[in-house]
Amino acid sequence: MYLAQTSTLQTQAPFYVNILQDIISSKNLQNKADIDTAITEASEIAKGEKNIFAIDNNHYFLVTTLISKYKDKLLAFQNDSINNEVYSEILELLR
C-alpha cells in the first residue's frame, strides 16, 4: 500500500504543481475551473457537507491530499475566497 501511495504522489503531484504554477502566473487558466472545483469539493467534505465517495474521480488525488494536509484551512474556507494565496499554499503542499 505504501508503494502505491508513493507512486501516486510522484506522478500526480507534478501534474498539479504545473497547473497551479500556470494559474498563479496567469499563463494558462484552462484548468482553473477544475482546480477550483476540487478545492470546493475538499472544503465541502472537510465540513461534512459532502460524502468523499461522491467526488469526481478526476480530482481524487488533489481532494484527498487537501483533506489530509490542508483541512484546517478548508474548514474556514469560503467558496468566493479562492485566490492566488490559496493556490500558492496548495502548491507548497504538493512540492
PDB file of C-alpha atoms in Angstrom:
ATOM      1  CA  MET A   1       0.000   0.000   0.000  1.00  0.00           C
ATOM      2  CA  TYR A   2       2.785   2.431   0.840  1.00  0.00           C
ATOM      3  CA  LEU A   3       4.430   1.912  -2.539  1.00  0.00           C
ATOM      4  CA  ALA A   4       1.167   2.716  -4.295  1.00  0.00           C
ATOM      5  CA  GLN A   5       0.804   5.936  -2.320  1.00  0.00           C
ATOM      6  CA  THR A   6       4.384   6.955  -3.076  1.00  0.00           C
ATOM      7  CA  SER A   7       3.884   6.214  -6.740  1.00  0.00           C
ATOM      8  CA  THR A   8       0.676   8.251  -6.862  1.00  0.00           C
ATOM      9  CA  LEU A   9       2.357  11.178  -5.121  1.00  0.00           C
ATOM     10  CA  GLN A  10       5.286  11.071  -7.520  1.00  0.00           C
ATOM     11  CA  THR A  11       3.064  11.006 -10.611  1.00  0.00           C
ATOM     12  CA  GLN A  12       0.119  13.167  -9.586  1.00  0.00           C
ATOM     13  CA  ALA A  13       1.815  15.951  -7.615  1.00  0.00           C
ATOM     14  CA  PRO A  14       3.939  17.272 -10.529  1.00  0.00           C
ATOM     15  CA  PHE A  15       0.821  17.401 -12.705  1.00  0.00           C
ATOM     16  CA  TYR A  16      -0.976  19.633 -10.189  1.00  0.00           C
ATOM     17  CA  VAL A  17       2.166  21.655  -9.478  1.00  0.00           C
ATOM     18  CA  ASN A  18       2.378  22.620 -13.161  1.00  0.00           C
ATOM     19  CA  ILE A  19      -1.298  23.551 -13.308  1.00  0.00           C
ATOM     20  CA  LEU A  20      -1.103  25.655 -10.140  1.00  0.00           C
ATOM     21  CA  GLN A  21       2.040  27.426 -11.349  1.00  0.00           C
ATOM     22  CA  ASP A  22       0.249  28.292 -14.590  1.00  0.00           C
ATOM     23  CA  ILE A  23      -2.778  29.617 -12.706  1.00  0.00           C
ATOM     24  CA  ILE A  24      -0.663  31.737 -10.355  1.00  0.00           C
ATOM     25  CA  SER A  25       1.351  33.207 -13.216  1.00  0.00           C
ATOM     26  CA  SER A  26      -1.798  33.607 -15.363  1.00  0.00           C
ATOM     27  CA  LYS A  27      -0.013  31.803 -18.190  1.00  0.00           C
ATOM     28  CA  ASN A  28      -2.723  29.215 -18.676  1.00  0.00           C
ATOM     29  CA  LEU A  29      -6.086  29.395 -16.934  1.00  0.00           C
ATOM     30  CA  GLN A  30      -7.586  26.487 -18.871  1.00  0.00           C
ATOM     31  CA  ASN A  31      -7.683  24.186 -15.816  1.00  0.00           C
ATOM     32  CA  LYS A  32      -8.589  26.831 -13.230  1.00  0.00           C
ATOM     33  CA  ALA A  33     -12.250  25.793 -13.044  1.00  0.00           C
ATOM     34  CA  ASP A  34     -11.276  22.161 -12.432  1.00  0.00           C
ATOM     35  CA  ILE A  35      -8.863  23.120  -9.649  1.00  0.00           C
ATOM     36  CA  ASP A  36     -11.475  25.412  -8.081  1.00  0.00           C
ATOM     37  CA  THR A  37     -13.983  22.542  -8.189  1.00  0.00           C
ATOM     38  CA  ALA A  38     -11.516  20.215  -6.445  1.00  0.00           C
ATOM     39  CA  ILE A  39     -10.794  22.811  -3.751  1.00  0.00           C
ATOM     40  CA  THR A  40     -14.514  23.404  -3.216  1.00  0.00           C
ATOM     41  CA  GLU A  41     -15.214  19.659  -3.031  1.00  0.00           C
ATOM     42  CA  ALA A  42     -12.416  19.190  -0.488  1.00  0.00           C
ATOM     43  CA  SER A  43     -13.860  22.013   1.612  1.00  0.00           C
ATOM     44  CA  GLU A  44     -17.356  20.517   1.476  1.00  0.00           C
ATOM     45  CA  ILE A  45     -16.020  17.102   2.534  1.00  0.00           C
ATOM     46  CA  ALA A  46     -13.948  18.603   5.374  1.00  0.00           C
ATOM     47  CA  LYS A  47     -17.062  20.407   6.647  1.00  0.00           C
ATOM     48  CA  GLY A  48     -19.168  17.248   6.384  1.00  0.00           C
ATOM     49  CA  GLU A  49     -21.379  18.724   3.667  1.00  0.00           C
ATOM     50  CA  LYS A  50     -20.444  16.132   1.061  1.00  0.00           C
ATOM     51  CA  ASN A  51     -19.508  12.454   1.090  1.00  0.00           C
ATOM     52  CA  ILE A  52     -15.978  11.678  -0.085  1.00  0.00           C
ATOM     53  CA  PHE A  53     -17.346   8.870  -2.250  1.00  0.00           C
ATOM     54  CA  ALA A  54     -19.320  11.409  -4.286  1.00  0.00           C
ATOM     55  CA  ILE A  55     -16.308  13.334  -5.583  1.00  0.00           C
ATOM     56  CA  ASP A  56     -15.182  13.425  -9.183  1.00  0.00           C
ATOM     57  CA  ASN A  57     -12.572  10.711  -9.756  1.00  0.00           C
ATOM     58  CA  ASN A  58     -10.518  13.131 -11.857  1.00  0.00           C
ATOM     59  CA  HIS A  59      -9.796  15.175  -8.733  1.00  0.00           C
ATOM     60  CA  TYR A  60      -9.466  12.342  -6.223  1.00  0.00           C
ATOM     61  CA  PHE A  61      -5.732  12.769  -5.552  1.00  0.00           C
ATOM     62  CA  LEU A  62      -5.942  16.535  -5.075  1.00  0.00           C
ATOM     63  CA  VAL A  63      -9.084  16.357  -2.924  1.00  0.00           C
ATOM     64  CA  THR A  64      -7.702  13.673  -0.620  1.00  0.00           C
ATOM     65  CA  THR A  65      -4.363  15.462  -0.356  1.00  0.00           C
ATOM     66  CA  LEU A  66      -6.105  18.693   0.611  1.00  0.00           C
ATOM     67  CA  ILE A  67      -8.262  16.940   3.188  1.00  0.00           C
ATOM     68  CA  SER A  68      -5.250  15.302   4.799  1.00  0.00           C
ATOM     69  CA  LYS A  69      -2.815  18.245   4.684  1.00  0.00           C
ATOM     70  CA  TYR A  70      -4.940  21.396   4.418  1.00  0.00           C
ATOM     71  CA  LYS A  71      -8.031  20.533   6.482  1.00  0.00           C
ATOM     72  CA  ASP A  72      -7.839  23.447   8.941  1.00  0.00           C
ATOM     73  CA  LYS A  73      -7.832  25.942   6.077  1.00  0.00           C
ATOM     74  CA  LEU A  74     -10.627  24.053   4.304  1.00  0.00           C
ATOM     75  CA  LEU A  75     -12.854  24.279   7.384  1.00  0.00           C
ATOM     76  CA  ALA A  76     -12.593  28.074   7.330  1.00  0.00           C
ATOM     77  CA  PHE A  77     -12.798  28.251   3.564  1.00  0.00           C
ATOM     78  CA  GLN A  78     -15.449  30.271   1.727  1.00  0.00           C
ATOM     79  CA  ASN A  79     -16.200  29.465  -1.936  1.00  0.00           C
ATOM     80  CA  ASP A  80     -15.550  33.034  -3.002  1.00  0.00           C
ATOM     81  CA  SER A  81     -12.107  33.119  -1.398  1.00  0.00           C
ATOM     82  CA  ILE A  82     -10.153  31.074  -3.940  1.00  0.00           C
ATOM     83  CA  ASN A  83      -7.263  33.334  -4.894  1.00  0.00           C
ATOM     84  CA  ASN A  84      -3.552  33.199  -5.631  1.00  0.00           C
ATOM     85  CA  GLU A  85      -2.750  32.900  -1.925  1.00  0.00           C
ATOM     86  CA  VAL A  86      -4.798  29.676  -1.745  1.00  0.00           C
ATOM     87  CA  TYR A  87      -3.163  28.352  -4.916  1.00  0.00           C
ATOM     88  CA  SER A  88       0.305  29.201  -3.549  1.00  0.00           C
ATOM     89  CA  GLU A  89      -0.365  27.416  -0.244  1.00  0.00           C
ATOM     90  CA  ILE A  90      -1.575  24.304  -2.069  1.00  0.00           C
ATOM     91  CA  LEU A  91       1.408  24.479  -4.407  1.00  0.00           C
ATOM     92  CA  GLU A  92       3.747  24.394  -1.404  1.00  0.00           C
ATOM     93  CA  LEU A  93       1.912  21.344  -0.013  1.00  0.00           C
ATOM     94  CA  LEU A  94       2.475  19.458  -3.244  1.00  0.00           C
ATOM     95  CA  ARG A  95       6.165  20.250  -3.624  1.00  0.00           C
TER      96      ARG A  95
END
